[in-house]
Structure formats: C-alpha cells, structure tokens
Amino acid sequence: MKISYNWIKQFLQTDWDATKTGELLTDLGLEVEGIETKESIKGSLKGIVVGEVLTCIQHPNADRLKVTTVDLGNGDPVQIVCGAPNVAAGQKVPVATIGTLLYDDKGESFKIKKGKIRGEESHGMICAEDELGLGTGHDGILVLDAAIKTGTPAASVFNIEVDSVFEIGLTPNRSDAMSHFGVARDLKAGLMHQDINLELISPSVSDFHVDERTLRIDVEVADREEAPRYCGISITDVTVKASPEWIQNRLKSIGITPKNNIVDITNYVLHELGQPLHAFDAQKIKGNKILVKTLAQGTPFTTLDGQERTLSSEDIMICDEDSNPLCIAGVFGGLNSGVSEYTTSIFLESAYFNPVSVRKTAKRHALNTDASFRFERGIDINMTKYALKRAALLIEEYAGGKMASDISDFFPEKIEDFQVFLSYENAYRLIGQQIHKETIKNILASLEIKINSETEGGLGLTIPSYRTDVQREADIIEEILRVYGYNNIEFSYKLNTSISFDSNKETKIENVVANQLSSLGFNETMANSLTKPLYASYSANINEAASVAMLNPLSNDLKVLRQSLLFSGLESVAYNINRKNNALKFYEFGKTYHKYSDAYQEDKHLTLFITGKRGKDSWNLPSKTADFFYAKGVVIAVLNRLGIDTLKTTPSKQDVFSEGITLSLGKMKLVEFGVVKSTLLKEFGIKQEVLFADFNWDTILKISGNKNIKVSDLTKFPAVKRDLALLLDSKIEFKQIYNLAFQSEKNLLKEVDLFDVYEGDKLPEGKKSYAVSFLLQDETKTLEDKQIDKIMQKLQQTFEKNLEAVLR
C-alpha cells in the first residue's frame, strides 16, 4: 500500500524526515518496505531558470531558426539557437542550462549540451511546455509572466512538489490503517509516546448543506445483512472536467492515474479516509430508485473494463427500479452507469457491505480493486456518512455541483463500540515485564480507546468502531506493546529450553534420505500444494475429476490441490533456469491430494529433479551432464540405503516421460523415473533435458526399516576379475546377462558390471558388443586358475545358449 508523506502532513503537521518517520511506522506495526521520492514533474525542473530574451535575429544559415541572446540573471548573457516561431526579444522564458536533464513522455532523459546548430553556437535550450512536462503543447516556446525576476528557478514558479512515498506492507487485520488518515492517526499515537503531541486535523464537513431538493433518488436495501449501511446523495449541475492540480498530484504520488474531477474525488476520498465511494450518472438510474439486491444466477453484466461477466446469485448488486444491474457492490462499476464527459447530475454512493460477501464476489470474478481491498477487510461503518459529505463538498467546489437531495441513510441497526476489560496482571504476563499504569493509560488514550472504569486490577475499555481487529484482552495488550515499542522490552541473554527427542520412525527415514541426497549435491524444495487446474490437462494419467477444488481460491493459479508434484517442481526448475542457474538437483517431500467418489485421499511422495551438469566444472576434470543413467544410479542408491535391493524393472506407463521405467518390489510400485517429455517442458519454457523421479513414499515407509542389518567379517582371500567381450543381438539388455550370470554361478560370483558398449559399422547389422566384467571370490580360500576357468567357461556357454552370444 502506497502512502504519501505530504498527504499525511495535511492531517499531522510534523517536521520529521521521511526515514525517521518510516522507522517509527515500522515499530508501530505498519512495516515500511521502502521509501520512494516522487516528483510532480520528473526532474523537478532542476537546472531550468527564467531567462529574458535580449535579442532575436534570423539564423544566417536556416530559414526556420533564430539566434537569440538570453540573460539568465547571472550577468553573463548566452547565445541560444531556437526554432520556435513565437520567440521574440523582451520575453521571459524557461531556459534549460548546460548539463540539465530533460525527460520525454516515456520518462527517458536527454542532457542539454553546448553545441553548434548550422554553424552557430548554442548554450542551452528555450523550452516549450511539453519539454518541461507541464503540458502537451509544442506549438512554440512557453512565454512566462514578464514580472518574474530573471534567474528565478523554474521549480519555484510552477510550484513543483517533491514527496516521499512509503510502501507499507499492511497486514490483513489492520483495516484501520488502509488510508492516509488512518496512518496519520497511528503516527500521532507513536509520536505521543515520544512526548511529541500533535493535533490530528480531520477534514471539515461543517459547510455541508442541501441547496435544493430537485432530484430525489430513493434507496431500498433487500438484505440488511449484506448491506448494513447504505448512504447516498443526488448532486446536480456538475461539470465533468480535469481535476485541480493538487488532487492530481496526490493521486499520481500513489500510482493512480487521474481521469476526471468526479472519479478523482471519489478515489481521493477513498485513499484519504478509507471509505470507498461510487458515482453513478443519475440520468441512467431508471425510476430514480436504487435497489441493493442479488440477481438470478447467470445474469450477464458488463463492467467498466468492457468485459461481460456472468453474475452469481450471491453477488450483491446495485440496481435501478427495473432491477437492471448498475454496479457490483463494493467491487466494480458498470460500463453503462458510470460518469462520462456528458454527465450533468450524479448519485453519489457511500456504503458498508458485508466483508465476506465482497471477498467471495471479488475472487469469483477475479477482480481486485481498491474498493474490494478495503471492504474485504472491514471498513469503519461510522465513517460512511462523513466520507460522503467530504466527497460531496469537494464535488461542489471543483465540479460546480449542487446538493439536490437530503442524504439517504439506511442504517437500521447501529453498531455499538466493543467493550473489553484489561487486567494489569495479564498485561504484565504477556508483555514479559511491568509497564507503569500511567504509561498504559496514556497509550490507550493516544489510540482513542476510552477508559470507562478503573479498578486496582485493571481497566474497563471501549474500543472505537474502526478497530475491527481489537476484540479481546490480548488484542489490547498487543496494541499497548506496539506503541510502547517491542525494542523497549528487556530480555535475557540466557535461553532456557528442554530438548525434545523425536522417535518417529517416518521422520527418521525421511532424514536419512534427505541427508543422503543433500550429500549428493541436491537441494530440498518445498512448493505450494495449491496449483493451477490447467496442469491436470497436461497428463492423461491425471484424473481432472479427482481434483480437490478450493471453495474460495486466492487466485486462479491457486485454485486446486495438486495431484502431482511434477508441475510445481518444473515451475522451480524454470524459475532457476531463467536466472542462469542451469545445473539443478532438487528433491521434495510432499503430498498429493485426490477426491474419489467415497472419500478424499492424501498420498505422500518423494520427488527428484535433475537437469544440467552433475556438478561444478574443475580445471582438470570437466563435469558431465546428468543423464538417464545418472538419475537411475541416484534412485537405486536411495532404495539401497533403505535396504531395498530386490527390484523388478518395467517400462513406465506415465505419459509425462519420453522414456522411463518403473521399479517395483513384488506387486508394489516403488518409484517411476525418466526423461520428461520436451512438449511438457515447453509449457514451462524449459529448453534443456529434465530428469524426474517420483517415489511412492507411503509404500516405501511400509517396507523400509523392516530388515535387520547384517554384519560380516571382511574376507581374507583375494577376489579375481575376468572380462568377456560378447557379440549380441541389439535387442538384448544388460539385465538379461546380469540375471543369467547369477543363475549360472550362485556361490562365487559377487559382481557383474558393464563397462563398454559398442555399436558401429564394423559389426554385423542388428548386433552390438558388450564388454562385461565378472568379480569372483571365495570367502574360505584362494581361488585356483582351473576353478576360475571352469566358471568362466560355464558363463560363456550359458550366454551362447540363452542369448546366442558370440565371444569376440
């Protein structure tokens, strides 16, 4: 939320600098995330002075240029070449001196330099209004009042305003601070605690009066729960035009583009007092009657942005006598009922709408407006009529309007201020130290919290209506503490705590795997469980009907719970790659969520993402790019670490892989991994290969940890390694060789490894060569050559018989 410091000073006349004020606001709980300097005219006309044209003659080498001599007030006139047709001797003009930066309408700057134009020296520039940012005219130079003293800085002539704008990270509970007046009110309390007592100046509405009762528009509210208060007034004889400069400057400072005086005034009062307002063209209200009601499900309505929206039967609507919708209450106006340049009379609305209803409507239509932002959090219901008067008086002053009706004020049930009792003992206990009772009472007074009664043990308090977040004793204590200052609370440098021991088996196993993956260079990620509904359409293996949808989603991108960890992981991969971090190894423990006919189901997963190089390049050993087999090695290492080693391999049926396999233990599927399809990666803007592994963590937890660890002595006898180079059919897989080898020799064969594969034009078509090593060892004695040769011959015969292998 943007807050203008100059605007705050309208209510609180402080001379503190912006940085110091920002620190105090942060201490008060209104965290200032940044301070930006804003200028009503970019550059603040620095380097531009008022000059007097002493002479003006025709340029000797150009028909459309003039050579002038200009007095800049420093006693040293300069020569300036000017192309404006209206330049003449005796004029007072704005002059950009050498080194001055001027800005175009896009905010890009150019520097004024000494130069020659068609052979004549030019030491500056006589400016038009568009070149200064004062307007759009470029027909000629800007001629100033002859009475202005030569050499006067242009900034003082045009009243340039420089402002400091706070970017406040407002928490949702602080609805009272959603305006400049609200922030000033909080700042006043903070200053009072520092013995600086300033008056909080509120805008006066004492001049409000009804001129003539010529345009009565009745108001009827169908449901007082949805609109507990609704105020309105008719104003005639308005002239829609540009707002005064000071209102435009206020709005521009907080990032709002001025439109016209009526709309700007409603925006101004909204940000001044925190009360949303809406102006209707009175001639477009049929029957001179406003109905606040809901409409039938599916009713079409075109909003101010020109988009036709389908209404819900729960949306609160502002309608005319014929129930034609004019505005989505508290959210967005209608295209056909708003103020235009032809508007001469308006109906000005100021209301309090149900926060929950407004929030649901705003989310339903994906609208986030300044009005809905405030209604959702709860505005001050007692500010409604006052803000209406404030806006009406501004419209009367700057649009020539006349009050043409009494104020309609539907307010059937007055809301009483909340009563709370504060116990001193509880305050001391929660704060952690004793604060003097007079200090507590002074802080409460600065927050406009009234003390109704006082006992030895505490205070009876009345909370003002605008503090919708203060309803309990603990809330009062929090208010005292934030004004007193968290930094003023004494604390001990000694920390007392008890050591907790987590004996949970699942946590232990998870930590074992996490430590293993981290040691392999993986980083743990944690993605949001809420995701886009669109992702379910990326895979035929995901059932869109099984998605768990949010009833009140924060946005369309966070509308359903995820059914796969793949897509949120790819978002993280894409985010890092876009920031030049191309070598990635991620892992995530997370859940997927599914809705079935009979119940909801949550499944826990461990996922791995690998892309780019395996590690950092070294001067003597460049890193290799991670591939399918690297990922397979990581997956098997994780399973082996958990004592799972007897695995069955089958092709994966997941359509997110261009190639992938499934590892199972019996009929239990443990993990699926492979190379993610390039078409899917393209949806995330990823152009490099990504490997993905998805562990069924619930199943792994069931079977892991059940095996006892066996420890055996290291053998004293040496192992023997022998190699075979086999010519095989290209369809043969290494796994077949691996399994046949152990079937042939169960006792002495310890390891079988593939260390070379060759496929080329030197081999017969459809053939390949495998170089396979075999490790033999007897744990009771040293192997003899005859015994080794016999085993190798047996292996060779097995391969020849079963695989039609030929020894190369």
Coordinates of N, CA, C and O in Angstrom, one line a residue, residues 414-550:
K414 N -27.7 0.2 14.6 CA -26.5 0.8 14.9 C -25.5 -0.2 15.6 O -26.0 -1.0 16.4
I415 N -24.3 0.0 15.3 CA -23.3 -0.9 15.8 C -22.6 -0.3 17.0 O -22.0 0.8 16.9
E416 N -22.7 -0.9 18.2 CA -22.1 -0.3 19.4 C -20.7 -0.6 19.5 O -20.2 -1.6 19.0
D417 N -19.9 0.3 20.1 CA -18.5 0.1 20.3 C -18.3 -1.1 21.2 O -19.1 -1.3 22.1
F418 N -17.2 -1.8 21.0 CA -16.9 -3.1 21.7 C -16.4 -2.8 23.1 O -15.6 -1.8 23.3
Q419 N -16.8 -3.5 24.1 CA -16.3 -3.4 25.5 C -15.3 -4.5 25.8 O -15.6 -5.7 25.6
V420 N -14.2 -4.1 26.4 CA -13.2 -5.1 26.8 C -12.7 -4.7 28.2 O -12.5 -3.5 28.5
F421 N -12.4 -5.7 29.1 CA -11.7 -5.4 30.3 C -10.3 -5.8 30.2 O -10.0 -7.0 29.8
L422 N -9.4 -4.9 30.7 CA -8.0 -5.2 30.6 C -7.4 -5.4 32.0 O -7.6 -4.6 32.9
S423 N -6.9 -6.6 32.3 CA -6.3 -6.9 33.5 C -4.8 -6.5 33.5 O -4.1 -6.9 32.6
Y424 N -4.4 -5.8 34.5 CA -2.9 -5.4 34.5 C -2.0 -6.6 34.6 O -1.0 -6.7 34.0
E425 N -2.5 -7.5 35.4 CA -1.7 -8.7 35.7 C -1.5 -9.5 34.3 O -0.4 -9.9 34.0
N426 N -2.5 -9.6 33.6 CA -2.4 -10.3 32.3 C -1.5 -9.5 31.3 O -0.8 -10.1 30.5
A427 N -1.6 -8.2 31.4 CA -0.8 -7.4 30.5 C 0.7 -7.6 30.8 O 1.6 -7.8 29.9
Y428 N 1.0 -7.6 32.1 CA 2.4 -7.8 32.5 C 2.9 -9.1 32.1 O 4.1 -9.3 31.7
R429 N 2.0 -10.1 32.3 CA 2.5 -11.5 32.0 C 2.7 -11.7 30.5 O 3.7 -12.3 30.1
L430 N 1.9 -11.2 29.6 CA 2.0 -11.3 28.2 C 3.2 -10.5 27.6 O 3.9 -10.9 26.7
I431 N 3.3 -9.3 28.2 CA 4.4 -8.4 27.7 C 5.8 -8.9 28.2 O 6.8 -8.8 27.5
G432 N 5.8 -9.5 29.4 CA 7.1 -10.0 29.9 C 7.8 -9.1 30.8 O 8.8 -9.4 31.4
Q433 N 7.2 -7.9 31.1 CA 7.7 -7.0 32.1 C 6.6 -6.1 32.5 O 5.6 -5.9 31.9
Q434 N 6.8 -5.4 33.6 CA 5.8 -4.5 34.2 C 6.0 -3.1 33.6 O 7.1 -2.5 33.6
I435 N 4.9 -2.6 33.0 CA 4.9 -1.2 32.5 C 4.0 -0.3 33.4 O 3.0 -0.8 33.9
H436 N 4.5 0.9 33.6 CA 3.8 1.7 34.6 C 2.3 1.9 34.1 O 2.0 2.1 32.9
K437 N 1.4 1.9 35.1 CA 0.0 2.0 34.8 C -0.3 3.3 34.0 O -1.2 3.4 33.1
E438 N 0.3 4.4 34.4 CA 0.0 5.7 33.7 C 0.5 5.7 32.3 O -0.2 6.2 31.4
T439 N 1.6 4.9 32.0 CA 2.0 4.8 30.6 C 1.0 4.0 29.8 O 0.7 4.4 28.7
I440 N 0.4 2.9 30.4 CA -0.6 2.1 29.7 C -1.8 3.0 29.4 O -2.3 3.0 28.3
K441 N -2.2 3.8 30.4 CA -3.4 4.7 30.1 C -3.1 5.7 29.1 O -4.0 6.1 28.3
N442 N -2.0 6.3 29.1 CA -1.6 7.3 28.0 C -1.6 6.7 26.6 O -2.0 7.3 25.7
I443 N -1.1 5.4 26.5 CA -1.0 4.8 25.2 C -2.5 4.5 24.8 O -2.8 4.7 23.6
L444 N -3.3 4.0 25.7 CA -4.7 3.7 25.3 C -5.4 5.0 24.8 O -6.2 5.0 23.9
A445 N -5.1 6.1 25.5 CA -5.7 7.4 25.1 C -5.3 7.8 23.8 O -6.0 8.4 22.9
S446 N -4.0 7.6 23.5 CA -3.5 8.0 22.2 C -4.1 7.2 21.0 O -4.1 7.6 19.9
L447 N -4.5 6.0 21.4 CA -5.2 5.1 20.4 C -6.7 5.3 20.3 O -7.4 4.5 19.7
E448 N -7.2 6.3 21.0 CA -8.6 6.7 21.1 C -9.4 5.5 21.7 O -10.6 5.3 21.4
I449 N -8.8 4.8 22.6 CA -9.5 3.7 23.3 C -9.9 4.3 24.7 O -9.1 4.8 25.5
K450 N -11.2 4.4 24.9 CA -11.8 5.1 26.1 C -11.7 4.3 27.3 O -12.0 3.1 27.3
I451 N -11.4 4.9 28.4 CA -11.4 4.2 29.7 C -12.7 4.5 30.4 O -13.0 5.7 30.7
N452 N -13.5 3.5 30.6 CA -14.8 3.7 31.2 C -14.8 3.6 32.7 O -15.5 4.3 33.4
S453 N -13.9 2.6 33.2 CA -13.9 2.4 34.6 C -12.4 1.9 34.9 O -11.7 1.4 34.1
E454 N -12.1 2.1 36.2 CA -10.7 1.7 36.6 C -10.8 1.1 38.0 O -11.4 1.6 38.9
T455 N -10.2 -0.1 38.1 CA -10.1 -0.7 39.4 C -8.6 -1.0 39.7 O -7.7 -0.7 38.9
E456 N -8.3 -1.5 40.9 CA -7.0 -1.8 41.2 C -6.3 -2.8 40.3 O -5.2 -2.8 40.0
G457 N -7.2 -3.7 39.8 CA -6.7 -4.8 38.9 C -6.7 -4.6 37.5 O -6.2 -5.3 36.7
G458 N -7.5 -3.5 37.0 CA -7.5 -3.3 35.6 C -8.4 -2.2 35.1 O -8.8 -1.3 35.9
L459 N -8.7 -2.2 33.8 CA -9.4 -1.1 33.2 C -10.6 -1.6 32.4 O -10.4 -2.6 31.6
G460 N -11.7 -0.9 32.5 CA -12.9 -1.2 31.6 C -12.7 -0.3 30.4 O -12.7 0.9 30.5
L461 N -12.7 -0.8 29.2 CA -12.4 -0.1 28.0 C -13.5 -0.1 26.9 O -14.2 -1.1 26.8
T462 N -13.6 0.9 26.1 CA -14.5 1.0 24.9 C -13.6 1.1 23.7 O -12.8 2.1 23.6
I463 N -13.7 0.2 22.8 CA -12.9 0.2 21.5 C -13.6 0.9 20.4 O -14.8 0.7 20.2
P464 N -13.0 1.9 19.8 CA -13.6 2.6 18.7 C -14.0 1.6 17.5 O -13.4 0.6 17.3
S465 N -15.1 2.0 16.8 CA -15.6 1.1 15.8 C -14.7 0.8 14.6 O -14.8 -0.3 14.0
Y466 N -13.7 1.7 14.4 CA -12.8 1.5 13.3 C -11.8 0.4 13.6 O -11.1 -0.1 12.7
R467 N -11.6 0.0 14.8 CA -10.6 -1.0 15.2 C -11.4 -2.4 15.2 O -11.6 -3.0 16.3
T468 N -11.7 -2.9 14.0 CA -12.4 -4.2 13.9 C -11.5 -5.3 14.4 O -12.0 -6.4 14.6
D469 N -10.2 -5.2 14.5 CA -9.3 -6.3 14.8 C -9.1 -6.3 16.3 O -8.4 -7.2 16.8
V470 N -9.6 -5.4 17.1 CA -9.4 -5.4 18.6 C -10.6 -5.8 19.2 O -11.6 -5.0 19.4
Q471 N -10.7 -7.0 19.6 CA -11.9 -7.6 20.2 C -11.7 -8.3 21.5 O -12.6 -8.6 22.3
R472 N -10.4 -8.6 21.9 CA -10.1 -9.3 23.1 C -9.1 -8.6 23.9 O -8.4 -7.7 23.5
E473 N -8.9 -9.1 25.1 CA -7.9 -8.5 26.0 C -6.5 -8.6 25.4 O -5.7 -7.7 25.5
A474 N -6.2 -9.8 24.8 CA -4.9 -10.0 24.2 C -4.7 -9.0 23.1 O -3.5 -8.5 22.9
D475 N -5.7 -8.6 22.4 CA -5.6 -7.6 21.3 C -5.2 -6.2 21.9 O -4.4 -5.5 21.3
I476 N -5.8 -5.9 23.0 CA -5.5 -4.6 23.7 C -4.0 -4.6 24.2 O -3.3 -3.6 24.0
I477 N -3.6 -5.8 24.7 CA -2.2 -5.8 25.2 C -1.2 -5.7 24.0 O -0.2 -5.0 24.1
E478 N -1.6 -6.3 22.8 CA -0.8 -6.1 21.6 C -0.7 -4.7 21.2 O 0.4 -4.2 20.8
E479 N -1.8 -3.9 21.3 CA -1.8 -2.5 21.0 C -0.9 -1.7 21.9 O -0.2 -0.8 21.4
I480 N -1.0 -2.0 23.2 CA -0.1 -1.3 24.1 C 1.4 -1.6 23.8 O 2.2 -0.7 23.8
L481 N 1.7 -2.8 23.5 CA 3.0 -3.2 23.2 C 3.6 -2.6 22.0 O 4.8 -2.2 22.0
R482 N 2.8 -2.5 20.9 CA 3.4 -2.0 19.7 C 3.6 -0.5 19.8 O 4.6 0.0 19.1
V483 N 2.8 0.2 20.6 CA 3.1 1.7 20.8 C 4.2 1.9 21.8 O 5.1 2.7 21.6
Y484 N 4.3 1.0 22.8 CA 5.3 1.1 23.8 C 6.7 0.8 23.2 O 7.7 1.5 23.5
G485 N 6.6 -0.1 22.2 CA 7.9 -0.4 21.5 C 8.4 -1.8 21.8 O 8.8 -2.0 23.0
Y486 N 8.4 -2.7 20.9 CA 9.0 -4.0 21.2 C 10.5 -3.9 21.5 O 11.0 -4.7 22.3
N487 N 11.2 -2.9 21.0 CA 12.6 -2.8 21.3 C 12.8 -2.3 22.7 O 14.0 -2.3 23.1
N488 N 11.8 -1.8 23.3 CA 12.0 -1.3 24.7 C 11.7 -2.4 25.8 O 11.8 -2.2 27.0
I489 N 11.4 -3.6 25.3 CA 11.2 -4.7 26.2 C 12.5 -5.4 26.5 O 13.3 -5.7 25.7
E490 N 12.8 -5.5 27.8 CA 14.0 -6.1 28.3 C 13.9 -7.6 28.1 O 12.9 -8.2 28.2
F491 N 15.1 -8.2 27.7 CA 15.1 -9.7 27.6 C 16.4 -10.2 28.1 O 17.4 -9.5 28.2
S492 N 16.4 -11.5 28.4 CA 17.5 -12.2 29.0 C 18.4 -12.8 27.8 O 17.8 -13.2 26.8
Y493 N 19.7 -12.8 28.0 CA 20.5 -13.4 27.0 C 20.7 -14.9 27.3 O 21.3 -15.6 26.5
K494 N 20.0 -15.4 28.3 CA 20.0 -16.8 28.6 C 18.7 -17.4 28.1 O 17.7 -16.9 28.4
L495 N 18.9 -18.5 27.3 CA 17.7 -19.2 26.8 C 17.5 -20.5 27.5 O 18.4 -21.3 27.5
N496 N 16.4 -20.7 28.1 CA 16.1 -22.0 28.7 C 15.1 -22.8 27.9 O 14.1 -22.2 27.4
T497 N 15.4 -24.0 27.6 CA 14.6 -24.8 26.8 C 14.8 -26.3 27.2 O 15.8 -26.6 27.8
S498 N 13.9 -27.1 26.8 CA 14.0 -28.6 27.0 C 14.3 -29.2 25.7 O 13.7 -28.8 24.7
I499 N 15.1 -30.2 25.7 CA 15.5 -30.9 24.5 C 14.4 -32.0 24.2 O 14.1 -32.8 25.0
S500 N 13.9 -31.9 23.0 CA 12.8 -32.8 22.6 C 13.5 -33.9 21.7 O 14.4 -33.6 20.9
F501 N 13.0 -35.1 21.9 CA 13.5 -36.2 21.1 C 12.4 -36.8 20.2 O 11.4 -37.2 20.7
D502 N 12.7 -36.7 19.0 CA 11.7 -37.2 18.0 C 12.0 -38.7 17.7 O 13.0 -39.0 17.0
S503 N 11.1 -39.6 18.2 CA 11.4 -41.0 18.0 C 10.5 -41.5 16.8 O 10.4 -42.7 16.6
N504 N 9.9 -40.6 16.0 CA 9.0 -41.0 14.9 C 9.8 -41.7 13.9 O 10.8 -41.2 13.3
K505 N 9.4 -43.0 13.5 CA 10.2 -43.8 12.5 C 10.2 -43.1 11.2 O 11.2 -43.0 10.5
E506 N 9.0 -42.5 10.8 CA 8.9 -41.9 9.4 C 9.8 -40.7 9.3 O 10.5 -40.6 8.3
T507 N 9.9 -39.9 10.4 CA 10.8 -38.8 10.3 C 12.3 -39.2 10.2 O 13.1 -38.6 9.5
K508 N 12.6 -40.3 10.9 CA 14.0 -40.8 10.9 C 14.4 -41.2 9.5 O 15.4 -40.9 9.0
I509 N 13.5 -42.0 8.8 CA 13.8 -42.5 7.5 C 13.9 -41.3 6.5 O 14.7 -41.2 5.7
E510 N 13.0 -40.3 6.7 CA 13.0 -39.2 5.8 C 14.3 -38.4 6.0 O 14.9 -37.9 5.0
N511 N 14.8 -38.3 7.2 CA 16.0 -37.6 7.5 C 17.2 -38.3 6.9 O 18.2 -37.7 6.4
V512 N 17.2 -39.6 6.9 CA 18.3 -40.4 6.4 C 18.4 -40.2 4.9 O 19.5 -39.9 4.3
V513 N 17.2 -40.2 4.2 CA 17.3 -40.0 2.7 C 17.6 -38.5 2.4 O 18.4 -38.3 1.5
A514 N 17.1 -37.6 3.2 CA 17.4 -36.2 2.9 C 18.9 -35.9 3.1 O 19.5 -35.2 2.3
N515 N 19.5 -36.5 4.1 CA 20.9 -36.3 4.3 C 21.7 -36.9 3.2 O 22.7 -36.4 2.7
Q516 N 21.3 -38.1 2.7 CA 21.9 -38.8 1.6 C 21.9 -37.9 0.3 O 22.9 -37.7 -0.4
L517 N 20.7 -37.4 0.0 CA 20.5 -36.6 -1.2 C 21.3 -35.3 -1.1 O 21.9 -34.8 -2.1
S518 N 21.3 -34.7 0.1 CA 22.0 -33.4 0.3 C 23.5 -33.6 0.1 O 24.2 -32.8 -0.5
S519 N 24.0 -34.8 0.5 CA 25.4 -35.1 0.4 C 25.8 -35.3 -1.1 O 26.9 -35.2 -1.5
L520 N 24.8 -35.6 -1.9 CA 25.0 -35.8 -3.4 C 24.8 -34.5 -4.1 O 24.8 -34.5 -5.4
G521 N 24.6 -33.4 -3.4 CA 24.5 -32.1 -4.1 C 23.1 -31.7 -4.4 O 22.9 -30.7 -5.1
F522 N 22.1 -32.4 -3.8 CA 20.7 -32.0 -4.0 C 20.3 -30.9 -3.1 O 20.8 -30.8 -1.9
N523 N 19.4 -30.0 -3.5 CA 18.8 -29.0 -2.6 C 17.3 -29.4 -2.4 O 16.6 -29.7 -3.3
E524 N 16.9 -29.2 -1.1 CA 15.5 -29.5 -0.8 C 14.6 -28.3 -1.2 O 14.9 -27.2 -0.9
T525 N 13.5 -28.6 -1.8 CA 12.5 -27.6 -2.1 C 11.2 -27.8 -1.4 O 10.9 -29.0 -1.0
M526 N 10.3 -26.8 -1.3 CA 9.0 -27.0 -0.7 C 8.0 -26.1 -1.5 O 8.1 -24.9 -1.4
A527 N 7.2 -26.7 -2.4 CA 6.3 -26.0 -3.2 C 4.9 -25.9 -2.6 O 4.6 -26.7 -1.7
N528 N 4.2 -24.9 -3.1 CA 2.8 -24.8 -2.6 C 1.9 -26.0 -3.1 O 2.0 -26.4 -4.2
S529 N 1.1 -26.5 -2.2 CA 0.2 -27.6 -2.5 C -0.9 -27.1 -3.4 O -1.6 -27.9 -4.1
L530 N -1.2 -25.8 -3.4 CA -2.2 -25.3 -4.3 C -1.6 -25.0 -5.7 O -0.5 -24.4 -5.8
T531 N -2.3 -25.3 -6.7 CA -1.8 -25.1 -8.1 C -2.8 -24.8 -9.1 O -4.0 -24.6 -8.7
K532 N -2.4 -24.7 -10.4 CA -3.4 -24.4 -11.4 C -4.2 -25.6 -11.9 O -3.7 -26.7 -12.0
P533 N -5.5 -25.4 -12.1 CA -6.3 -26.5 -12.6 C -5.8 -27.0 -14.0 O -6.0 -28.1 -14.4
L534 N -5.2 -26.1 -14.8 CA -4.7 -26.4 -16.1 C -3.7 -27.5 -16.1 O -3.7 -28.3 -17.1
Y535 N -2.9 -27.7 -15.0 CA -1.9 -28.7 -15.0 C -2.5 -30.1 -15.1 O -1.8 -31.0 -15.6
A536 N -3.7 -30.3 -14.7 CA -4.3 -31.7 -14.8 C -4.5 -32.1 -16.2 O -4.5 -33.3 -16.5
S537 N -4.6 -31.2 -17.1 CA -4.8 -31.5 -18.5 C -3.5 -31.9 -19.2 O -3.5 -32.3 -20.4
Y538 N -2.4 -31.7 -18.6 CA -1.1 -32.0 -19.2 C -0.7 -33.4 -19.2 O 0.2 -33.8 -19.9
S539 N -1.5 -34.2 -18.5 CA -1.2 -35.7 -18.4 C -2.5 -36.5 -18.4 O -3.4 -36.2 -17.6
A540 N -2.6 -37.5 -19.3 CA -3.8 -38.3 -19.3 C -3.9 -39.2 -18.1 O -4.9 -39.8 -17.8
N541 N -2.7 -39.3 -17.4 CA -2.7 -40.2 -16.2 C -3.3 -39.5 -14.9 O -3.5 -40.1 -13.9
I542 N -3.6 -38.2 -15.1 CA -4.2 -37.4 -14.0 C -5.7 -37.2 -14.3 O -6.1 -36.8 -15.4
N543 N -6.5 -37.6 -13.3 CA -8.0 -37.5 -13.5 C -8.4 -36.1 -13.0 O -8.4 -35.8 -11.8
E544 N -8.8 -35.3 -14.0 CA -9.3 -33.9 -13.6 C -10.4 -33.9 -12.7 O -10.6 -33.0 -11.8
A545 N -11.3 -34.9 -12.8 CA -12.5 -35.0 -11.9 C -12.1 -35.3 -10.5 O -12.9 -35.0 -9.5
A546 N -10.9 -35.8 -10.3 CA -10.4 -36.1 -8.9 C -9.7 -34.9 -8.2 O -9.2 -35.0 -7.1
S547 N -9.7 -33.8 -8.9 CA -9.0 -32.6 -8.3 C -9.9 -32.0 -7.1 O -11.1 -32.0 -7.2
V548 N -9.2 -31.6 -6.1 CA -9.8 -31.0 -4.9 C -9.8 -29.5 -5.1 O -8.7 -28.9 -5.0
A549 N -10.9 -28.9 -5.4 CA -11.0 -27.5 -5.7 C -11.3 -26.7 -4.4 O -11.9 -27.1 -3.5
M550 N -10.7 -25.5 -4.4 CA -10.9 -24.6 -3.2 C -12.3 -23.9 -3.4 O -12.6 -23.5 -4.5

